[in-house]
C-alpha cells in the first residue's frame, strides 16, 4: 500500500473514532501536553487545506516556531464542534498536503502519533498495521521533518522494538513495544513508564528539557531539508512502506 493511501485510511479511521466519543471523552487530556482529545482532533484538520502555504507562513511569521504556530491554528480549529471536525476529516481525507520536499512520510507519522495521543488515554486499543508504524519509525530516526523538533534527541542511543524487531542506532539501549517506542521518541512522557533500558533516563531528560532553540537554529532546520531532502523515491506519491534495519 502507498503511504498516501495509508494516510487517507488513517484520517477516515480517526473520523470514525471521534464520531463515537462522548463529550466527556473529548474533554479528556490527550498525550499531547496541554491538549484535550478534542484539541488533537482539531489539530488533525489544520493543514488539510492550504497546508504548504501555512507552513511557509509559520516560517516567516514565527521564525519556524512550529510549536507556537500549531497552537495558534489548533486553538482556532478547536472552536468548532466535533461534528464539523469529523466532517472536515472525512471530506479532506485525501488531502495531498505534504511538508515541502519531504513527501508523505512525515504526514503519516503525524497522523499515527496523534491517533495514539487520543486512543491511549481513552483506553481504546487498536492493532495499527506494522508497515504504517514502520514508516513513522524510519522517518523519526532517519531524517525527521523540522516540525518534530527532534534535534539530537536520539544521538548515541540504540532503539529496539521488542514486538517487531526494528533496531536503530548504537549506544545505551531503549526497548519496548513499537507503539510505545514511537511515542517515546516522539516526545510523549507517557511512554517512559512503558519502555526500559540503560538509555531511557537520557531520552527522558532530553525530551523533558524545555530549552528552546533560537530563531537561527529553528530556521536552519527547514533550510537543511530544502538543501538535502529525503531520497526522491520517498517523496513520491507512489512511495510505499520502507524496509527496516
PDB file of C-alpha atoms in Angstrom:
ATOM      1  CA  UNK A   1       0.000   0.000   0.000  1.00  0.00           C
ATOM      2  CA  UNK A   2       1.224   3.518  -0.805  1.00  0.00           C
ATOM      3  CA  UNK A   3       1.972   5.815   2.127  1.00  0.00           C
ATOM      4  CA  UNK A   4      -0.540   8.270   0.668  1.00  0.00           C
ATOM      5  CA  UNK A   5      -3.278   5.617   0.825  1.00  0.00           C
ATOM      6  CA  UNK A   6      -2.313   4.823   4.421  1.00  0.00           C
ATOM      7  CA  UNK A   7      -2.810   8.499   5.289  1.00  0.00           C
ATOM      8  CA  UNK A   8      -6.259   8.582   3.698  1.00  0.00           C
ATOM      9  CA  UNK A   9      -7.276   5.467   5.611  1.00  0.00           C
ATOM     10  CA  UNK A  10      -5.869   6.776   8.900  1.00  0.00           C
ATOM     11  CA  UNK A  11      -7.796  10.039   8.605  1.00  0.00           C
ATOM     12  CA  UNK A  12     -11.008   8.139   7.977  1.00  0.00           C
ATOM     13  CA  UNK A  13     -10.298   5.865  10.937  1.00  0.00           C
ATOM     14  CA  UNK A  14      -9.696   8.927  13.124  1.00  0.00           C
ATOM     15  CA  UNK A  15     -13.023  10.362  11.995  1.00  0.00           C
ATOM     16  CA  UNK A  16     -14.774   7.100  12.861  1.00  0.00           C
ATOM     17  CA  UNK A  17     -13.137   7.062  16.295  1.00  0.00           C
ATOM     18  CA  UNK A  18     -14.111  10.649  17.055  1.00  0.00           C
ATOM     19  CA  UNK A  19     -17.634  10.199  15.786  1.00  0.00           C
ATOM     20  CA  UNK A  20     -18.297   7.693  18.569  1.00  0.00           C
ATOM     21  CA  UNK A  21     -16.831   9.592  21.532  1.00  0.00           C
ATOM     22  CA  UNK A  22     -18.825  11.183  24.317  1.00  0.00           C
ATOM     23  CA  UNK A  23     -18.408  14.794  25.429  1.00  0.00           C
ATOM     24  CA  UNK A  24     -16.538  13.536  28.499  1.00  0.00           C
ATOM     25  CA  UNK A  25     -14.113  11.547  26.371  1.00  0.00           C
ATOM     26  CA  UNK A  26     -13.481  14.533  24.116  1.00  0.00           C
ATOM     27  CA  UNK A  27     -12.586  16.640  27.167  1.00  0.00           C
ATOM     28  CA  UNK A  28     -10.083  14.045  28.390  1.00  0.00           C
ATOM     29  CA  UNK A  29      -6.419  15.143  28.381  1.00  0.00           C
ATOM     30  CA  UNK A  30      -4.534  13.609  25.463  1.00  0.00           C
ATOM     31  CA  UNK A  31      -0.874  12.588  25.434  1.00  0.00           C
ATOM     32  CA  UNK A  32      -0.099  15.976  23.838  1.00  0.00           C
ATOM     33  CA  UNK A  33       0.730  18.307  26.723  1.00  0.00           C
ATOM     34  CA  UNK A  34      -1.988  20.904  27.184  1.00  0.00           C
ATOM     35  CA  UNK A  35      -4.322  19.444  24.572  1.00  0.00           C
ATOM     36  CA  UNK A  36      -7.560  17.543  25.080  1.00  0.00           C
ATOM     37  CA  UNK A  37      -8.724  14.785  22.751  1.00  0.00           C
ATOM     38  CA  UNK A  38     -10.939  17.397  21.089  1.00  0.00           C
ATOM     39  CA  UNK A  39      -7.899  19.648  20.563  1.00  0.00           C
ATOM     40  CA  UNK A  40      -5.936  16.828  18.939  1.00  0.00           C
ATOM     41  CA  UNK A  41      -8.880  16.111  16.662  1.00  0.00           C
ATOM     42  CA  UNK A  42      -8.995  19.761  15.651  1.00  0.00           C
ATOM     43  CA  UNK A  43      -5.240  19.773  15.013  1.00  0.00           C
ATOM     44  CA  UNK A  44      -5.644  16.919  12.528  1.00  0.00           C
ATOM     45  CA  UNK A  45      -7.680  19.256  10.308  1.00  0.00           C
ATOM     46  CA  UNK A  46      -5.416  22.304  10.397  1.00  0.00           C
ATOM     47  CA  UNK A  47      -3.208  21.515   7.381  1.00  0.00           C
ATOM     48  CA  UNK A  48      -5.725  19.715   5.182  1.00  0.00           C
ATOM     49  CA  UNK A  49      -6.314  22.834   3.078  1.00  0.00           C
ATOM     50  CA  UNK A  50      -3.598  25.330   2.035  1.00  0.00           C
ATOM     51  CA  UNK A  51      -1.168  23.266   4.095  1.00  0.00           C
ATOM     52  CA  UNK A  52       2.094  24.288   2.448  1.00  0.00           C
ATOM     53  CA  UNK A  53       1.052  27.947   2.499  1.00  0.00           C
ATOM     54  CA  UNK A  54       0.539  27.630   6.261  1.00  0.00           C
ATOM     55  CA  UNK A  55       3.949  26.003   6.673  1.00  0.00           C
ATOM     56  CA  UNK A  56       5.680  28.848   4.837  1.00  0.00           C
ATOM     57  CA  UNK A  57       3.621  31.336   6.865  1.00  0.00           C
ATOM     58  CA  UNK A  58       4.900  29.717  10.054  1.00  0.00           C
ATOM     59  CA  UNK A  59       8.479  30.027   8.851  1.00  0.00           C
ATOM     60  CA  UNK A  60       8.048  33.729   8.011  1.00  0.00           C
ATOM     61  CA  UNK A  61       5.845  34.906  10.896  1.00  0.00           C
ATOM     62  CA  UNK A  62       7.226  32.845  13.791  1.00  0.00           C
ATOM     63  CA  UNK A  63      10.788  32.142  12.683  1.00  0.00           C
ATOM     64  CA  UNK A  64       9.911  28.466  12.081  1.00  0.00           C
ATOM     65  CA  UNK A  65       8.470  28.081  15.582  1.00  0.00           C
ATOM     66  CA  UNK A  66       6.091  25.323  14.506  1.00  0.00           C
ATOM     67  CA  UNK A  67       5.038  24.520  18.072  1.00  0.00           C
ATOM     68  CA  UNK A  68       3.777  28.045  18.557  1.00  0.00           C
ATOM     69  CA  UNK A  69       2.116  28.157  15.149  1.00  0.00           C
ATOM     70  CA  UNK A  70       0.398  24.807  15.713  1.00  0.00           C
ATOM     71  CA  UNK A  71      -1.015  26.056  19.000  1.00  0.00           C
ATOM     72  CA  UNK A  72      -2.490  29.088  17.239  1.00  0.00           C
ATOM     73  CA  UNK A  73      -4.018  27.040  14.410  1.00  0.00           C
ATOM     74  CA  UNK A  74      -5.355  24.380  16.746  1.00  0.00           C
ATOM     75  CA  UNK A  75      -6.885  26.885  19.140  1.00  0.00           C
ATOM     76  CA  UNK A  76      -8.868  28.343  16.261  1.00  0.00           C
ATOM     77  CA  UNK A  77      -9.905  24.964  14.829  1.00  0.00           C
ATOM     78  CA  UNK A  78     -10.924  23.645  18.251  1.00  0.00           C
ATOM     79  CA  UNK A  79     -13.699  26.240  18.479  1.00  0.00           C
ATOM     80  CA  UNK A  80     -15.685  24.100  16.076  1.00  0.00           C
ATOM     81  CA  UNK A  81     -17.957  21.324  17.364  1.00  0.00           C
ATOM     82  CA  UNK A  82     -16.736  17.780  16.934  1.00  0.00           C
ATOM     83  CA  UNK A  83     -19.359  17.124  14.240  1.00  0.00           C
ATOM     84  CA  UNK A  84     -17.754  19.720  11.955  1.00  0.00           C
ATOM     85  CA  UNK A  85     -14.248  18.484  12.754  1.00  0.00           C
ATOM     86  CA  UNK A  86     -15.239  14.923  11.855  1.00  0.00           C
ATOM     87  CA  UNK A  87     -16.912  16.128   8.653  1.00  0.00           C
ATOM     88  CA  UNK A  88     -13.758  18.024   7.665  1.00  0.00           C
ATOM     89  CA  UNK A  89     -11.561  14.993   8.289  1.00  0.00           C
ATOM     90  CA  UNK A  90     -13.765  12.864   6.074  1.00  0.00           C
ATOM     91  CA  UNK A  91     -14.228  15.459   3.339  1.00  0.00           C
ATOM     92  CA  UNK A  92     -10.498  16.167   3.046  1.00  0.00           C
ATOM     93  CA  UNK A  93      -9.127  12.729   3.930  1.00  0.00           C
ATOM     94  CA  UNK A  94      -7.382  12.622   0.541  1.00  0.00           C
ATOM     95  CA  UNK A  95      -5.650  15.984   1.040  1.00  0.00           C
ATOM     96  CA  UNK A  96      -2.278  15.951  -0.727  1.00  0.00           C
ATOM     97  CA  UNK A  97      -0.613  18.484   1.547  1.00  0.00           C
ATOM     98  CA  UNK A  98       2.978  17.499   2.312  1.00  0.00           C
ATOM     99  CA  UNK A  99       5.918  19.033   4.106  1.00  0.00           C
ATOM    100  CA  UNK A 100       7.926  20.858   1.388  1.00  0.00           C
ATOM    101  CA  UNK A 101      10.462  18.488  -0.216  1.00  0.00           C
ATOM    102  CA  UNK A 102       9.687  15.809   2.375  1.00  0.00           C
ATOM    103  CA  UNK A 103       6.932  13.694   0.858  1.00  0.00           C
ATOM    104  CA  UNK A 104       4.210  11.860   2.726  1.00  0.00           C
ATOM    105  CA  UNK A 105       6.222  10.051   5.429  1.00  0.00           C
ATOM    106  CA  UNK A 106       6.061  12.955   7.934  1.00  0.00           C
ATOM    107  CA  UNK A 107       2.328  13.338   7.304  1.00  0.00           C
ATOM    108  CA  UNK A 108       1.611   9.689   8.120  1.00  0.00           C
ATOM    109  CA  UNK A 109       3.890   9.955  11.157  1.00  0.00           C
ATOM    110  CA  UNK A 110       1.891  12.902  12.444  1.00  0.00           C
ATOM    111  CA  UNK A 111      -1.465  11.171  11.991  1.00  0.00           C
ATOM    112  CA  UNK A 112      -0.259   7.967  13.673  1.00  0.00           C
ATOM    113  CA  UNK A 113       1.207   9.780  16.671  1.00  0.00           C
ATOM    114  CA  UNK A 114      -1.979  11.752  17.185  1.00  0.00           C
ATOM    115  CA  UNK A 115      -4.100   8.621  16.830  1.00  0.00           C
ATOM    116  CA  UNK A 116      -2.147   7.191  19.760  1.00  0.00           C
ATOM    117  CA  UNK A 117      -2.369  10.527  21.588  1.00  0.00           C
ATOM    118  CA  UNK A 118      -6.137  10.076  21.615  1.00  0.00           C
ATOM    119  CA  UNK A 119      -6.505   6.323  21.977  1.00  0.00           C
ATOM    120  CA  UNK A 120      -4.073   5.686  24.824  1.00  0.00           C
ATOM    121  CA  UNK A 121      -5.689   7.943  27.470  1.00  0.00           C
ATOM    122  CA  UNK A 122      -9.139   6.745  26.349  1.00  0.00           C
ATOM    123  CA  UNK A 123      -8.034   3.103  26.640  1.00  0.00           C
ATOM    124  CA  UNK A 124      -9.292   2.346  23.137  1.00  0.00           C
ATOM    125  CA  UNK A 125      -6.642  -0.017  21.760  1.00  0.00           C
ATOM    126  CA  UNK A 126      -6.008  -0.720  18.128  1.00  0.00           C
ATOM    127  CA  UNK A 127      -3.658  -3.001  16.228  1.00  0.00           C
ATOM    128  CA  UNK A 128      -2.037  -0.461  13.917  1.00  0.00           C
ATOM    129  CA  UNK A 129      -0.590  -2.176  10.826  1.00  0.00           C
ATOM    130  CA  UNK A 130       3.132  -2.701  11.295  1.00  0.00           C
ATOM    131  CA  UNK A 131       4.021  -1.238   7.906  1.00  0.00           C
ATOM    132  CA  UNK A 132       2.477   2.086   8.965  1.00  0.00           C
ATOM    133  CA  UNK A 133       4.329   2.191  12.256  1.00  0.00           C
ATOM    134  CA  UNK A 134       7.488   1.320  10.306  1.00  0.00           C
ATOM    135  CA  UNK A 135       7.114   4.434   8.150  1.00  0.00           C
ATOM    136  CA  UNK A 136       6.881   6.613  11.267  1.00  0.00           C
ATOM    137  CA  UNK A 137       9.781   4.852  12.996  1.00  0.00           C
ATOM    138  CA  UNK A 138      12.054   5.291   9.992  1.00  0.00           C
ATOM    139  CA  UNK A 139      11.030   8.904   9.493  1.00  0.00           C
ATOM    140  CA  UNK A 140      11.737   9.951  13.086  1.00  0.00           C
ATOM    141  CA  UNK A 141      15.036   8.078  13.265  1.00  0.00           C
ATOM    142  CA  UNK A 142      16.439   8.833   9.798  1.00  0.00           C
ATOM    143  CA  UNK A 143      15.605  12.363   8.669  1.00  0.00           C
ATOM    144  CA  UNK A 144      12.686  13.846  10.635  1.00  0.00           C
ATOM    145  CA  UNK A 145      10.963  16.946   9.313  1.00  0.00           C
ATOM    146  CA  UNK A 146      11.571  20.190  11.273  1.00  0.00           C
ATOM    147  CA  UNK A 147       8.121  20.224  12.867  1.00  0.00           C
ATOM    148  CA  UNK A 148       9.082  17.301  15.110  1.00  0.00           C
ATOM    149  CA  UNK A 149      11.884  19.318  16.759  1.00  0.00           C
ATOM    150  CA  UNK A 150      13.920  16.145  17.259  1.00  0.00           C
ATOM    151  CA  UNK A 151      17.299  17.875  17.439  1.00  0.00           C
ATOM    152  CA  UNK A 152      19.861  15.488  18.959  1.00  0.00           C
ATOM    153  CA  UNK A 153      17.244  13.597  20.946  1.00  0.00           C
ATOM    154  CA  UNK A 154      18.339  10.181  19.678  1.00  0.00           C
ATOM    155  CA  UNK A 155      22.089  10.791  19.413  1.00  0.00           C
ATOM    156  CA  UNK A 156      24.132   7.977  20.981  1.00  0.00           C
ATOM    157  CA  UNK A 157      21.114   5.779  21.722  1.00  0.00           C
ATOM    158  CA  UNK A 158      20.051   2.381  20.420  1.00  0.00           C
ATOM    159  CA  UNK A 159      16.352   1.748  19.882  1.00  0.00           C
ATOM    160  CA  UNK A 160      14.867  -1.755  19.835  1.00  0.00           C
ATOM    161  CA  UNK A 161      11.222  -2.621  19.213  1.00  0.00           C
ATOM    162  CA  UNK A 162      10.563  -5.883  21.042  1.00  0.00           C
ATOM    163  CA  UNK A 163       7.473  -6.849  19.037  1.00  0.00           C
ATOM    164  CA  UNK A 164       8.695  -6.068  15.513  1.00  0.00           C
ATOM    165  CA  UNK A 165      12.461  -6.492  15.727  1.00  0.00           C
ATOM    166  CA  UNK A 166      13.175  -2.952  14.493  1.00  0.00           C
ATOM    167  CA  UNK A 167      16.515  -1.522  15.573  1.00  0.00           C
ATOM    168  CA  UNK A 168      18.237   1.816  15.157  1.00  0.00           C
ATOM    169  CA  UNK A 169      21.470   3.418  16.348  1.00  0.00           C
ATOM    170  CA  UNK A 170      24.171   2.385  18.793  1.00  0.00           C
ATOM    171  CA  UNK A 171      24.804   3.087  22.450  1.00  0.00           C
ATOM    172  CA  UNK A 172      22.702   2.601  25.586  1.00  0.00           C
ATOM    173  CA  UNK A 173      19.542   0.703  24.714  1.00  0.00           C
ATOM    174  CA  UNK A 174      15.896   1.735  24.889  1.00  0.00           C
ATOM    175  CA  UNK A 175      13.479  -1.096  24.201  1.00  0.00           C
ATOM    176  CA  UNK A 176       9.757  -1.695  24.213  1.00  0.00           C
ATOM    177  CA  UNK A 177       6.734  -2.262  22.019  1.00  0.00           C
ATOM    178  CA  UNK A 178       6.762  -0.391  18.715  1.00  0.00           C
ATOM    179  CA  UNK A 179       3.875   1.915  19.636  1.00  0.00           C
ATOM    180  CA  UNK A 180       5.417   2.876  22.996  1.00  0.00           C
ATOM    181  CA  UNK A 181       8.812   3.355  21.356  1.00  0.00           C
ATOM    182  CA  UNK A 182       7.269   5.620  18.734  1.00  0.00           C
ATOM    183  CA  UNK A 183       5.581   7.717  21.420  1.00  0.00           C
ATOM    184  CA  UNK A 184       8.811   7.945  23.412  1.00  0.00           C
ATOM    185  CA  UNK A 185      10.984   9.147  20.548  1.00  0.00           C
ATOM    186  CA  UNK A 186       8.077  11.389  19.513  1.00  0.00           C
ATOM    187  CA  UNK A 187       8.379  13.188  22.850  1.00  0.00           C
ATOM    188  CA  UNK A 188       5.427  11.807  24.833  1.00  0.00           C
ATOM    189  CA  UNK A 189       6.409  11.351  28.516  1.00  0.00           C
ATOM    190  CA  UNK A 190       3.701   8.695  28.960  1.00  0.00           C
ATOM    191  CA  UNK A 191       5.948   6.285  27.097  1.00  0.00           C
ATOM    192  CA  UNK A 192       8.724   6.328  29.666  1.00  0.00           C
ATOM    193  CA  UNK A 193       6.739   4.074  32.012  1.00  0.00           C
ATOM    194  CA  UNK A 194       6.318   1.587  29.177  1.00  0.00           C
ATOM    195  CA  UNK A 195       9.914   1.399  27.957  1.00  0.00           C
ATOM    196  CA  UNK A 196      13.084   0.065  29.542  1.00  0.00           C
ATOM    197  CA  UNK A 197      16.828   0.034  29.088  1.00  0.00           C
ATOM    198  CA  UNK A 198      20.003   1.848  30.097  1.00  0.00           C
ATOM    199  CA  UNK A 199      19.329   4.700  27.660  1.00  0.00           C
ATOM    200  CA  UNK A 200      15.848   5.523  28.932  1.00  0.00           C
ATOM    201  CA  UNK A 201      16.955   8.099  31.523  1.00  0.00           C
ATOM    202  CA  UNK A 202      18.914  10.017  28.878  1.00  0.00           C
ATOM    203  CA  UNK A 203      15.991  10.054  26.450  1.00  0.00           C
ATOM    204  CA  UNK A 204      13.673  11.210  29.237  1.00  0.00           C
ATOM    205  CA  UNK A 205      15.988  14.059  30.182  1.00  0.00           C
ATOM    206  CA  UNK A 206      16.293  15.190  26.564  1.00  0.00           C
ATOM    207  CA  UNK A 207      12.532  15.133  25.989  1.00  0.00           C
ATOM    208  CA  UNK A 208      11.781  16.967  29.236  1.00  0.00           C
ATOM    209  CA  UNK A 209      14.444  19.606  28.609  1.00  0.00           C
ATOM    210  CA  UNK A 210      12.313  22.620  27.679  1.00  0.00           C
ATOM    211  CA  UNK A 211      15.219  24.674  26.371  1.00  0.00           C
ATOM    212  CA  UNK A 212      14.023  26.214  23.133  1.00  0.00           C
ATOM    213  CA  UNK A 213      16.213  26.803  20.109  1.00  0.00           C
ATOM    214  CA  UNK A 214      16.730  30.370  18.984  1.00  0.00           C
ATOM    215  CA  UNK A 215      15.339  31.659  15.724  1.00  0.00           C
ATOM    216  CA  UNK A 216      18.552  30.900  13.798  1.00  0.00           C
ATOM    217  CA  UNK A 217      18.551  27.291  14.956  1.00  0.00           C
ATOM    218  CA  UNK A 218      14.882  26.912  14.091  1.00  0.00           C
ATOM    219  CA  UNK A 219      15.328  28.397  10.614  1.00  0.00           C
ATOM    220  CA  UNK A 220      18.289  26.142   9.869  1.00  0.00           C
ATOM    221  CA  UNK A 221      16.123  23.015  10.208  1.00  0.00           C
ATOM    222  CA  UNK A 222      13.828  23.664   7.204  1.00  0.00           C
ATOM    223  CA  UNK A 223      16.778  25.012   5.224  1.00  0.00           C
ATOM    224  CA  UNK A 224      18.616  21.714   5.754  1.00  0.00           C
ATOM    225  CA  UNK A 225      15.604  19.800   4.443  1.00  0.00           C
ATOM    226  CA  UNK A 226      15.367  22.053   1.390  1.00  0.00           C
ATOM    227  CA  UNK A 227      19.078  21.647   0.709  1.00  0.00           C
ATOM    228  CA  UNK A 228      19.260  17.920   1.441  1.00  0.00           C
ATOM    229  CA  UNK A 229      15.806  16.345   1.159  1.00  0.00           C
ATOM    230  CA  UNK A 230      14.988  12.655   1.580  1.00  0.00           C
ATOM    231  CA  UNK A 231      15.562  10.471  -1.497  1.00  0.00           C
ATOM    232  CA  UNK A 232      13.249  11.162  -4.416  1.00  0.00           C
ATOM    233  CA  UNK A 233      11.539   7.770  -4.078  1.00  0.00           C
ATOM    234  CA  UNK A 234      10.491   8.661  -0.510  1.00  0.00           C
ATOM    235  CA  UNK A 235       8.956  11.933  -1.706  1.00  0.00           C
ATOM    236  CA  UNK A 236       6.827  10.357  -4.418  1.00  0.00           C
ATOM    237  CA  UNK A 237       3.081   9.851  -4.007  1.00  0.00           C
ATOM    238  CA  UNK A 238       3.797   6.279  -5.137  1.00  0.00           C
ATOM    239  CA  UNK A 239       6.101   5.592  -2.152  1.00  0.00           C
ATOM    240  CA  UNK A 240       5.301   2.521  -0.080  1.00  0.00           C
ATOM    241  CA  UNK A 241       6.497   1.409   3.339  1.00  0.00           C
ATOM    242  CA  UNK A 242      10.314   1.297   3.553  1.00  0.00           C
ATOM    243  CA  UNK A 243      12.295  -1.615   4.882  1.00  0.00           C
ATOM    244  CA  UNK A 244      13.951  -1.541   8.314  1.00  0.00           C
ATOM    245  CA  UNK A 245      17.368  -2.425   9.593  1.00  0.00           C
TER     246      UNK A 245
END
